[in-house]
Short mmCIF file of C-alpha atoms and ligand atoms in Angstrom, two decimals:
data_model
loop_
_atom_site.label_atom_id
_atom_site.label_comp_id
_atom_site.label_asym_id
_atom_site.label_seq_id
_atom_site.Cartn_x
_atom_site.Cartn_y
_atom_site.Cartn_z
CA MET A 1 132.18 150.32 156.95
CA ASN A 2 135.63 148.92 156.34
CA THR A 3 135.04 145.54 154.70
CA THR A 4 138.40 144.27 155.97
CA ASP A 5 136.60 143.56 159.26
CA ILE A 6 134.25 141.11 157.61
CA LYS A 7 134.47 137.37 158.11
CA VAL A 8 133.15 135.02 155.44
CA PHE A 9 131.58 131.75 156.66
CA LYS A 10 130.55 128.82 154.50
CA PHE A 11 128.14 126.14 155.68
CA GLY A 12 127.89 123.06 153.47
CA GLY A 13 125.35 120.30 153.00
CA ALA A 14 126.40 118.29 156.04
CA SER A 15 126.03 121.28 158.37
CA LEU A 16 122.58 121.88 156.86
CA LYS A 17 121.34 118.34 156.81
CA ASN A 18 118.27 118.70 159.07
CA VAL A 19 116.45 120.96 161.51
CA ALA A 20 118.89 120.29 164.36
CA ALA A 21 121.83 121.20 162.12
CA ILE A 22 120.18 124.47 161.06
CA ARG A 23 119.61 125.32 164.72
CA ASP A 24 123.31 124.59 165.38
CA VAL A 25 124.25 127.14 162.72
CA ALA A 26 122.36 129.76 164.74
CA HIS A 27 124.27 128.69 167.89
CA ILE A 28 127.58 129.09 166.11
CA LEU A 29 126.62 132.52 164.80
CA LYS A 30 125.61 133.74 168.28
CA LYS A 31 129.28 133.57 169.24
CA TYR A 32 130.02 136.15 166.54
CA LYS A 33 127.20 138.54 167.42
CA GLY A 34 128.12 142.14 166.80
CA GLN A 35 130.53 141.28 164.00
CA PRO A 36 129.84 141.73 160.28
CA LEU A 37 129.52 138.35 158.56
CA MET A 38 128.99 137.15 155.02
CA ILE A 39 127.46 133.66 155.03
CA VAL A 40 127.47 131.33 152.06
CA VAL A 41 125.32 128.22 152.17
CA SER A 42 125.06 125.26 149.84
CA ALA A 43 122.07 122.98 149.31
CA MET A 44 120.91 120.70 152.13
CA LYS A 45 122.70 117.37 152.27
CA GLY A 46 121.91 115.09 149.34
CA VAL A 47 119.64 117.60 147.57
CA THR A 48 122.01 118.34 144.68
CA ASN A 49 122.23 114.61 143.92
CA GLN A 50 118.43 114.35 144.00
CA LEU A 51 118.12 117.34 141.66
CA GLU A 52 120.58 115.67 139.28
CA GLU A 53 118.14 112.75 139.16
CA VAL A 54 115.33 115.17 138.27
CA VAL A 55 117.41 116.50 135.37
CA ALA A 56 118.24 112.99 134.13
CA SER A 57 114.62 111.91 134.33
CA TYR A 58 113.41 115.07 132.58
CA LEU A 59 115.85 114.57 129.71
CA GLN A 60 114.89 110.93 129.34
CA GLN A 61 111.22 111.97 129.49
CA ASP A 62 110.50 108.90 131.59
CA GLY A 63 107.60 110.61 133.37
CA LYS A 64 109.24 110.58 136.81
CA ALA A 65 110.81 114.05 136.97
CA MET A 66 107.81 115.76 138.58
CA GLN A 67 107.46 112.99 141.15
CA LEU A 68 111.14 113.27 142.08
CA LEU A 69 110.75 117.03 142.44
CA GLU A 70 107.72 116.46 144.69
CA GLY A 71 109.96 114.37 146.98
CA ILE A 72 112.43 117.26 147.26
CA LYS A 73 109.56 119.68 147.91
CA LYS A 74 108.19 117.49 150.69
CA GLU A 75 111.60 117.28 152.37
CA HIS A 76 112.02 121.07 152.39
CA TYR A 77 108.45 121.70 153.54
CA GLU A 78 108.90 119.27 156.42
CA VAL A 79 111.95 121.21 157.58
CA CYS A 80 109.87 124.40 157.40
CA TYR A 81 106.95 122.90 159.37
CA GLU A 82 109.41 122.18 162.19
CA LEU A 83 111.15 125.54 162.09
CA PHE A 84 108.26 127.94 161.44
CA HIS A 85 104.58 128.42 162.17
CA GLU A 86 102.27 126.98 159.55
CA GLU A 87 101.41 130.23 157.76
CA HIS A 88 104.93 131.55 157.61
CA GLU A 89 105.77 133.40 154.38
CA ILE A 90 108.72 131.05 153.73
CA LEU A 91 106.19 128.56 152.33
CA THR A 92 105.17 131.03 149.62
CA THR A 93 108.82 131.87 148.94
CA LEU A 94 109.72 128.19 148.46
CA ASN A 95 106.66 127.69 146.32
CA ASP A 96 107.79 130.52 144.02
CA VAL A 97 111.21 128.88 143.71
CA PHE A 98 109.66 125.51 142.83
CA VAL A 99 107.14 126.93 140.36
CA GLU A 100 109.79 128.01 137.87
CA VAL A 101 111.25 124.50 137.70
CA GLU A 102 107.78 122.95 137.53
CA TRP A 103 107.05 125.10 134.48
CA THR A 104 110.27 123.91 132.87
CA LEU A 105 109.44 120.27 133.57
CA GLU A 106 106.02 120.65 131.93
CA GLU A 107 107.66 121.54 128.61
CA GLU A 108 109.61 119.17 126.35
CA PRO A 109 113.37 119.67 126.83
CA VAL A 110 114.82 121.72 123.98
CA ASP A 111 117.89 123.32 125.51
CA SER A 112 121.23 121.60 126.05
CA TYR A 113 121.74 119.20 128.97
CA ASP A 114 124.29 121.49 130.65
CA PHE A 115 122.01 124.54 130.42
CA LEU A 116 118.99 122.68 131.81
CA TYR A 117 121.13 121.16 134.54
CA ASP A 118 122.10 124.59 135.87
CA GLN A 119 118.54 125.95 135.72
CA ILE A 120 117.25 122.96 137.74
CA VAL A 121 120.12 122.00 140.05
CA SER A 122 120.62 125.61 141.29
CA LEU A 123 117.29 125.18 143.09
CA GLY A 124 119.00 123.39 146.01
CA GLU A 125 121.01 126.45 147.06
CA LEU A 126 118.06 128.83 146.57
CA LEU A 127 115.77 126.73 148.77
CA CYS A 128 118.30 126.20 151.52
CA SER A 129 119.46 129.83 151.68
CA ASN A 130 115.85 131.03 151.95
CA ILE A 131 115.14 128.64 154.83
CA VAL A 132 118.32 129.55 156.72
CA TYR A 133 117.70 133.26 156.09
CA SER A 134 114.17 133.09 157.48
CA PHE A 135 115.25 131.05 160.48
CA LEU A 136 118.11 133.41 161.40
CA ASN A 137 115.86 136.41 160.85
CA GLU A 138 113.30 134.97 163.25
CA SER A 139 116.06 134.12 165.71
CA GLY A 140 116.84 137.82 166.06
CA PHE A 141 119.88 138.20 163.80
CA ASN A 142 120.22 141.36 161.76
CA ILE A 143 120.34 139.55 158.43
CA ARG A 144 119.84 140.37 154.74
CA PHE A 145 119.32 138.01 151.84
CA LEU A 146 121.45 138.39 148.72
CA ASP A 147 120.84 136.48 145.50
CA ALA A 148 124.37 135.39 144.52
CA ARG A 149 123.33 135.68 140.88
CA ASP A 150 123.23 139.47 141.23
CA VAL A 151 126.94 139.49 142.08
CA ILE A 152 128.75 136.32 140.91
CA ILE A 153 128.93 136.87 137.15
CA THR A 154 130.26 134.11 134.92
CA ASP A 155 130.71 133.06 131.32
CA ASN A 156 128.15 130.71 129.78
CA ILE A 157 129.99 127.41 130.16
CA TYR A 158 127.10 125.78 132.00
CA ARG A 159 127.97 123.30 134.78
CA SER A 160 131.52 124.61 135.12
CA ALA A 161 131.24 128.33 134.59
CA THR A 162 134.26 130.60 134.88
CA VAL A 163 133.95 133.70 137.04
CA LEU A 164 134.21 137.06 135.26
CA TRP A 165 136.23 138.69 138.00
CA GLU A 166 136.07 142.31 136.86
CA GLU A 167 132.27 142.35 136.57
CA THR A 168 131.91 140.38 139.82
CA GLN A 169 134.16 142.82 141.68
CA LYS A 170 132.17 145.76 140.26
CA ARG A 171 128.85 144.25 141.43
CA CYS A 172 130.37 143.46 144.79
CA ASP A 173 131.47 147.09 145.19
CA ASN A 174 128.15 148.52 144.00
CA LEU A 175 125.61 146.07 145.42
CA LEU A 176 127.15 144.17 148.29
CA LYS A 177 129.51 146.58 150.03
CA PRO A 178 126.83 149.24 150.63
CA LEU A 179 124.79 146.63 152.54
CA LEU A 180 127.56 145.97 155.03
CA LYS A 181 127.29 147.47 158.48
CA GLU A 182 128.46 146.54 161.95
CA ASP A 183 126.32 143.72 163.36
CA GLN A 184 125.08 142.87 159.86
CA ILE A 185 124.89 139.37 158.42
CA ILE A 186 124.47 138.89 154.69
CA ILE A 187 123.44 135.44 153.53
CA SER A 188 123.87 134.16 149.99
CA GLN A 189 124.18 130.96 147.98
CA GLY A 190 127.26 129.02 147.07
CA PHE A 191 127.76 127.18 143.78
CA ILE A 192 125.57 129.40 141.59
CA GLY A 193 126.27 132.38 139.36
CA CYS A 194 124.76 134.21 136.44
CA THR A 195 125.74 135.09 132.87
CA THR A 196 125.63 138.68 131.63
CA GLU A 197 122.46 137.59 129.78
CA ASN A 198 120.86 136.68 133.12
CA PHE A 199 120.92 132.90 132.88
CA THR A 200 121.80 130.86 135.96
CA THR A 201 125.10 128.98 135.90
CA THR A 202 126.88 126.67 138.34
CA LEU A 203 130.56 126.57 139.20
CA GLY A 204 131.02 122.78 139.32
CA ARG A 205 130.09 120.23 141.99
CA GLU A 206 131.18 121.17 145.50
CA GLY A 207 131.64 124.76 144.29
CA SER A 208 130.23 126.52 147.37
CA ASP A 209 133.65 126.66 149.04
CA TYR A 210 134.86 128.48 145.94
CA THR A 211 131.95 130.96 146.05
CA ALA A 212 132.87 131.84 149.63
CA ALA A 213 136.44 132.51 148.49
CA ILE A 214 135.18 134.74 145.65
CA PHE A 215 133.20 136.83 148.14
CA ALA A 216 136.15 136.89 150.55
CA TYR A 217 138.44 138.12 147.77
CA CYS A 218 136.07 140.80 146.47
CA LEU A 219 135.35 142.05 150.01
CA ASP A 220 139.00 141.93 151.13
CA ALA A 221 137.70 139.89 154.06
CA GLU A 222 139.56 139.52 157.33
CA SER A 223 139.28 135.71 157.17
CA MET A 224 137.19 132.88 155.80
CA SER A 225 135.92 129.82 157.68
CA ILE A 226 134.41 126.70 156.22
CA TRP A 227 132.39 124.71 158.76
CA LYS A 228 132.66 120.98 158.12
CA ASP A 229 131.65 117.64 159.59
CA VAL A 230 135.34 116.89 160.26
CA PRO A 231 137.66 118.55 162.82
CA GLY A 232 139.73 120.19 160.07
CA VAL A 233 141.98 119.03 157.25
CA LEU A 234 142.99 115.46 158.04
CA THR A 235 145.84 113.37 156.67
CA ALA A 236 143.28 111.39 154.63
CA ASP A 237 139.52 111.06 154.16
CA PRO A 238 138.22 109.48 157.39
CA ARG A 239 135.48 107.69 155.43
CA PHE A 240 138.12 105.48 153.82
CA PHE A 241 141.13 105.49 156.16
CA ASP A 242 141.70 104.80 159.85
CA ASN A 243 144.27 106.52 162.05
CA VAL A 244 143.98 109.90 160.36
CA THR A 245 145.25 112.97 162.21
CA LYS A 246 144.34 116.63 161.95
CA LEU A 247 146.76 119.22 160.57
CA GLU A 248 146.97 122.27 162.84
CA ARG A 249 148.39 124.53 160.17
CA MET A 250 148.99 124.35 156.47
CA SER A 251 150.43 126.64 153.82
CA TYR A 252 148.27 127.80 150.91
CA LYS A 253 150.64 125.98 148.60
CA GLU A 254 150.20 122.66 150.36
CA ALA A 255 146.42 123.13 150.49
CA ILE A 256 146.34 123.85 146.75
CA GLU A 257 148.39 120.73 146.02
CA MET A 258 146.35 118.50 148.30
CA THR A 259 142.97 119.63 146.99
CA TYR A 260 144.19 119.51 143.39
CA TYR A 261 145.01 115.84 143.91
CA GLY A 262 141.47 115.24 145.10
CA ALA A 263 141.26 115.80 148.88
CA LYS A 264 137.53 116.44 148.92
CA VAL A 265 137.48 118.55 152.06
CA ILE A 266 137.94 121.83 150.12
CA HIS A 267 137.05 122.61 146.52
CA PRO A 268 140.40 122.96 144.67
CA LYS A 269 139.64 126.44 143.29
CA THR A 270 139.06 127.87 146.77
CA ILE A 271 142.61 128.57 147.88
CA LYS A 272 144.02 130.74 145.09
CA PRO A 273 141.79 133.81 145.55
CA LEU A 274 142.51 133.70 149.28
CA GLN A 275 146.24 133.33 148.75
CA ASN A 276 146.29 136.27 146.33
CA LYS A 277 145.06 138.55 149.11
CA SER A 278 146.63 136.70 152.07
CA ILE A 279 143.20 135.98 153.57
CA PRO A 280 143.56 133.17 156.12
CA LEU A 281 141.27 130.13 155.83
CA HIS A 282 139.98 128.22 158.85
CA VAL A 283 138.61 124.73 158.28
CA LYS A 284 136.48 124.15 161.38
CA SER A 285 134.17 121.57 162.84
CA PHE A 286 130.54 122.61 163.18
CA VAL A 287 130.17 119.80 165.70
CA ASN A 288 132.85 121.26 168.00
CA PRO A 289 132.91 124.93 167.00
CA LEU A 290 135.21 125.96 169.83
CA GLU A 291 138.00 123.68 168.63
CA GLU A 292 140.77 125.22 166.58
CA GLY A 293 140.38 123.35 163.27
CA THR A 294 143.04 123.78 160.61
CA PHE A 295 144.53 127.20 159.91
CA ILE A 296 145.66 127.78 156.32
CA SER A 297 147.80 130.84 155.64
CA ASP A 298 150.93 132.25 154.07
CA ASP A 299 153.31 130.72 156.59
CA ILE A 300 155.85 128.43 155.06
CA GLU A 301 155.90 125.04 156.68
CA ASP A 302 157.77 122.35 154.90
CA THR A 303 157.31 119.38 157.15
CA TYR A 304 154.10 117.46 156.72
CA PRO A 305 153.09 113.90 157.46
CA PRO A 306 152.05 111.83 154.42
CA LEU A 307 148.77 113.24 153.03
CA VAL A 308 146.60 110.88 151.03
CA ALA A 309 143.94 111.85 148.48
CA VAL A 310 141.82 109.39 146.53
CA GLU A 311 139.95 109.98 143.28
CA HIS A 312 137.33 107.34 142.54
CA ASN A 313 135.68 106.60 139.16
CA GLN A 314 138.88 106.75 137.20
CA ALA A 315 139.45 105.37 133.71
CA LEU A 316 142.75 104.55 132.07
CA LEU A 317 142.90 105.24 128.35
CA GLN A 318 145.80 103.75 126.45
CA LEU A 319 146.06 105.24 122.97
CA SER A 320 148.44 103.96 120.32
CA THR A 321 148.81 104.87 116.68
CA LEU A 322 147.18 102.50 114.21
CA ASP A 323 150.36 102.23 112.15
CA PHE A 324 152.58 101.88 115.25
CA SER A 325 154.40 105.10 114.46
CA PHE A 326 155.57 107.11 117.46
CA VAL A 327 152.94 109.19 119.25
CA ALA A 328 154.07 112.64 118.16
CA GLU A 329 153.03 116.25 118.75
CA HIS A 330 150.29 116.33 116.14
CA HIS A 331 148.70 113.21 117.68
CA LEU A 332 148.82 114.80 121.12
CA SER A 333 147.25 118.01 119.92
CA HIS A 334 144.40 116.01 118.36
CA ILE A 335 143.90 114.05 121.61
CA PHE A 336 143.96 117.16 123.79
CA SER A 337 141.62 119.22 121.67
CA LEU A 338 139.03 116.45 121.96
CA LEU A 339 139.58 116.18 125.74
CA ALA A 340 139.10 119.95 126.05
CA GLU A 341 135.99 119.92 123.87
CA LEU A 342 134.40 117.21 126.03
CA HIS A 343 135.58 118.81 129.31
CA ILE A 344 137.31 115.61 130.41
CA GLN A 345 139.62 116.11 133.38
CA VAL A 346 143.03 114.47 132.99
CA ASN A 347 144.64 113.48 136.29
CA LEU A 348 147.79 111.73 135.15
CA MET A 349 149.65 111.09 131.87
CA GLN A 350 152.42 108.82 130.74
CA ASN A 351 153.90 108.36 127.30
CA THR A 352 155.99 105.63 125.78
CA ALA A 353 157.29 105.45 122.23
CA ILE A 354 154.13 104.07 120.71
CA SER A 355 151.45 104.75 123.26
CA PHE A 356 150.02 107.54 125.34
CA VAL A 357 148.29 106.70 128.61
CA LEU A 358 145.82 108.96 130.37
CA CYS A 359 144.10 108.59 133.71
CA VAL A 360 140.85 110.57 133.52
CA ASN A 361 137.65 111.15 135.49
CA ASP A 362 135.01 108.74 134.21
CA LEU A 363 131.88 110.89 134.47
CA ASP A 364 128.61 111.38 132.58
CA GLY A 365 129.45 108.96 129.77
CA LYS A 366 131.99 111.41 128.36
CA ILE A 367 134.62 108.68 127.99
CA ASP A 368 132.31 106.69 125.72
CA THR A 369 131.95 109.74 123.47
CA PHE A 370 135.72 110.26 123.55
CA VAL A 371 136.43 106.65 122.55
CA GLU A 372 133.78 106.74 119.83
CA ARG A 373 135.30 109.87 118.31
CA ILE A 374 138.96 108.89 118.53
CA GLN A 375 138.88 105.23 117.58
CA ASN A 376 139.21 105.87 113.85
CA ASP A 377 142.59 107.49 114.47
CA PHE A 378 143.98 105.49 117.41
CA LYS A 379 143.83 102.02 118.85
CA VAL A 380 142.18 102.47 122.24
CA VAL A 381 142.42 100.22 125.29
CA LEU A 382 140.06 101.29 128.07
CA ASP A 383 140.13 100.16 131.70
CA ARG A 384 137.40 101.48 134.02
CA GLY A 385 136.41 101.39 137.68
CA LEU A 386 139.86 102.41 138.92
CA GLU A 387 141.16 104.61 141.71
CA LEU A 388 143.89 107.19 141.64
CA ILE A 389 145.69 107.55 144.95
CA SER A 390 148.01 110.53 145.41
CA VAL A 391 150.32 110.75 148.38
CA ARG A 392 152.09 114.00 149.22
CA HIS A 393 155.20 113.63 151.40
CA TYR A 394 155.20 109.89 150.87
CA HIS A 395 157.56 107.27 152.22
CA GLY A 396 158.03 103.67 151.20
CA GLY A 397 156.05 102.26 154.12
CA ILE A 398 152.85 104.13 153.33
CA LEU A 399 153.02 103.25 149.64
CA ASP A 400 153.49 99.58 150.49
CA SER A 401 150.45 99.57 152.74
CA LEU A 402 148.32 101.35 150.11
CA LYS A 403 149.37 98.84 147.45
CA ARG A 404 148.58 95.78 149.53
CA GLY A 405 145.93 93.59 147.90
CA LYS A 406 145.67 95.83 144.81
CA ILE A 407 146.79 95.64 141.22
CA ILE A 408 149.02 98.61 140.41
CA LEU A 409 148.51 99.80 136.85
CA ILE A 410 150.68 102.91 137.05
CA GLU A 411 153.03 104.23 139.69
CA GLU A 412 154.68 107.62 139.33
CA ARG A 413 156.87 109.44 141.81
CA SER A 414 158.25 112.98 141.96
CA THR A 415 160.19 114.41 144.89
CA LYS A 416 157.10 115.20 146.96
CA THR A 417 154.24 113.28 145.37
CA ALA A 418 153.62 109.65 144.52
CA GLN A 419 150.62 108.58 142.45
CA LEU A 420 149.16 105.13 142.02
CA VAL A 421 146.46 104.06 139.60
CA ILE A 422 145.01 100.96 141.19
CA LYS A 423 142.49 98.26 140.62
CA ASP A 424 141.01 96.01 143.25
CA VAL A 425 142.16 92.42 142.92
CA PRO A 426 139.15 90.49 141.63
CA MET A 427 137.84 87.83 144.01
CA VAL A 428 138.90 84.37 142.90
CA ARG A 429 135.92 82.06 142.99
CA ARG A 430 136.74 78.63 144.41
CA LYS A 431 135.28 75.66 142.61
P1 LIG B 1 130.44 120.26 152.78
O1 LIG B 1 129.12 119.65 152.42
O2 LIG B 1 130.42 120.98 154.08
O3 LIG B 1 131.06 121.02 151.66
P2 LIG B 1 132.04 117.98 152.10
O4 LIG B 1 131.31 116.69 152.28
O5 LIG B 1 132.14 118.53 150.73
O6 LIG B 1 131.38 119.04 153.10
O7 LIG B 1 133.52 117.89 152.71
C1 LIG B 1 133.74 117.29 153.95
C2 LIG B 1 134.13 115.82 153.74
O8 LIG B 1 135.39 115.77 153.07
C3 LIG B 1 134.38 115.06 155.01
O9 LIG B 1 133.20 114.52 155.55
C4 LIG B 1 135.38 113.99 154.61
O10 LIG B 1 134.76 112.74 154.42
C5 LIG B 1 135.91 114.47 153.26
N1 LIG B 1 137.39 114.54 153.18
C6 LIG B 1 138.13 114.08 152.13
N2 LIG B 1 139.42 114.27 152.35
C7 LIG B 1 139.54 114.85 153.57
C8 LIG B 1 140.65 115.31 154.33
N3 LIG B 1 141.91 115.18 153.90
N4 LIG B 1 140.39 115.89 155.54
C9 LIG B 1 139.14 116.01 156.00
N5 LIG B 1 138.04 115.59 155.32
C10 LIG B 1 138.22 115.02 154.11
N1 LIG B 2 125.39 121.75 146.44
C1 LIG B 2 126.50 121.66 145.52
C2 LIG B 2 127.01 120.22 145.45
O1 LIG B 2 126.50 119.36 146.16
C3 LIG B 2 127.61 122.61 145.85
C4 LIG B 2 128.32 122.35 147.17
O2 LIG B 2 127.83 121.57 147.97
O3 LIG B 2 129.38 122.94 147.38
O4 LIG B 2 127.87 119.95 144.67
MG1 LIG B 3 131.54 120.31 149.76
#
């Protein structure tokens, strides 16, 4: 079969949040009956966060890890009791998936945090894909299950693994393409991959969109659709802003910029593989599947309304030399090698004669380690609990309204993008 006929669909946590949502997935797929589809699913809503708690508890050895895992088990079994008859083989399948993690939790942790994280957190995608596979199979779809770890091959940087494209393409050609036929659905997991030594890796939080793009690229797919709980790409996150509007169309370039600045609707790595092969991306609502959504393609469109993206949990690090000499190249190379070693994402930088200011993601206590390791060489001033707001295609009015009631720590503007590092004004307590 010519794989250029294949469509790649990705269903995320929100579209797999409960039994009704899983049934809705089947309704959506019925409209594509007779067409070859590759489906990528992530974990059910909230499960990855719960699994992160299992990992934390296991590493602290606080005795709660197994209990937390039991909670996750119960949730998945309840979904199965509603979807399947009580002796359905899915229960054994899920049990086999859980057993491996249970064995791990019974031992003392010896491996690194990142390694253990991937072995445990990958469970969410494996559980969900097995449930959806079984349900679609029972619903009469011609469907096959593919373990993404047989195809998506990565390096061994656990928790943010890099795809080894050549090996992944080879596996896709040898293992996946021969499975494709007319009227065939293949279902696999997002977010997870495998090293050449056969250890499970993950591609970074929210990475299932990216997995779908990897499959789309390797299969030369006709198109890719990600089914979301929003009507498409909006001018801002509707959870935090009113009066947002949907974009009908968007260029790859604009989508890359917007997601890079933190628009959470698509994982930032998703667009490039699609752009490289001119594979169009549809961002569609699983609530209203017949609506158009947002169409992202090669077309050049240079007029956009202001697009706002917000990154929470930001920290501002102000570094100055202890002897008040200028911050020079050798200082910067020292700072950046430590940032790279600790995998700290830098979102904005500003330098003055005697200081260097960085706005970074404040995650997993990495900033504490950074400060601890750099404070012998630099004076460090740290400000936490901040937000970074980026506005593409800004105008004065929108910046003014975003700044209202906030303390602006940094404001930077280029022709198309304005960025603000902001702090909420603390409440003044009246006596
Ligand atoms: P999934 O679990 O399907 O991957 P996500 O929760 O990761 O879904 O992404 C969808 C969410 O992205 C929406 O519910 C919305 O709150 C958020 N979001 C952030 N920025 C935007 C934007 N510009 N347009 C639409 N949704 C956005
Ligand atoms: N389940 C993973 C997460 O919550 C991957 C994804 O949803 O894309 O980050
Ligand atoms: Mg997501």
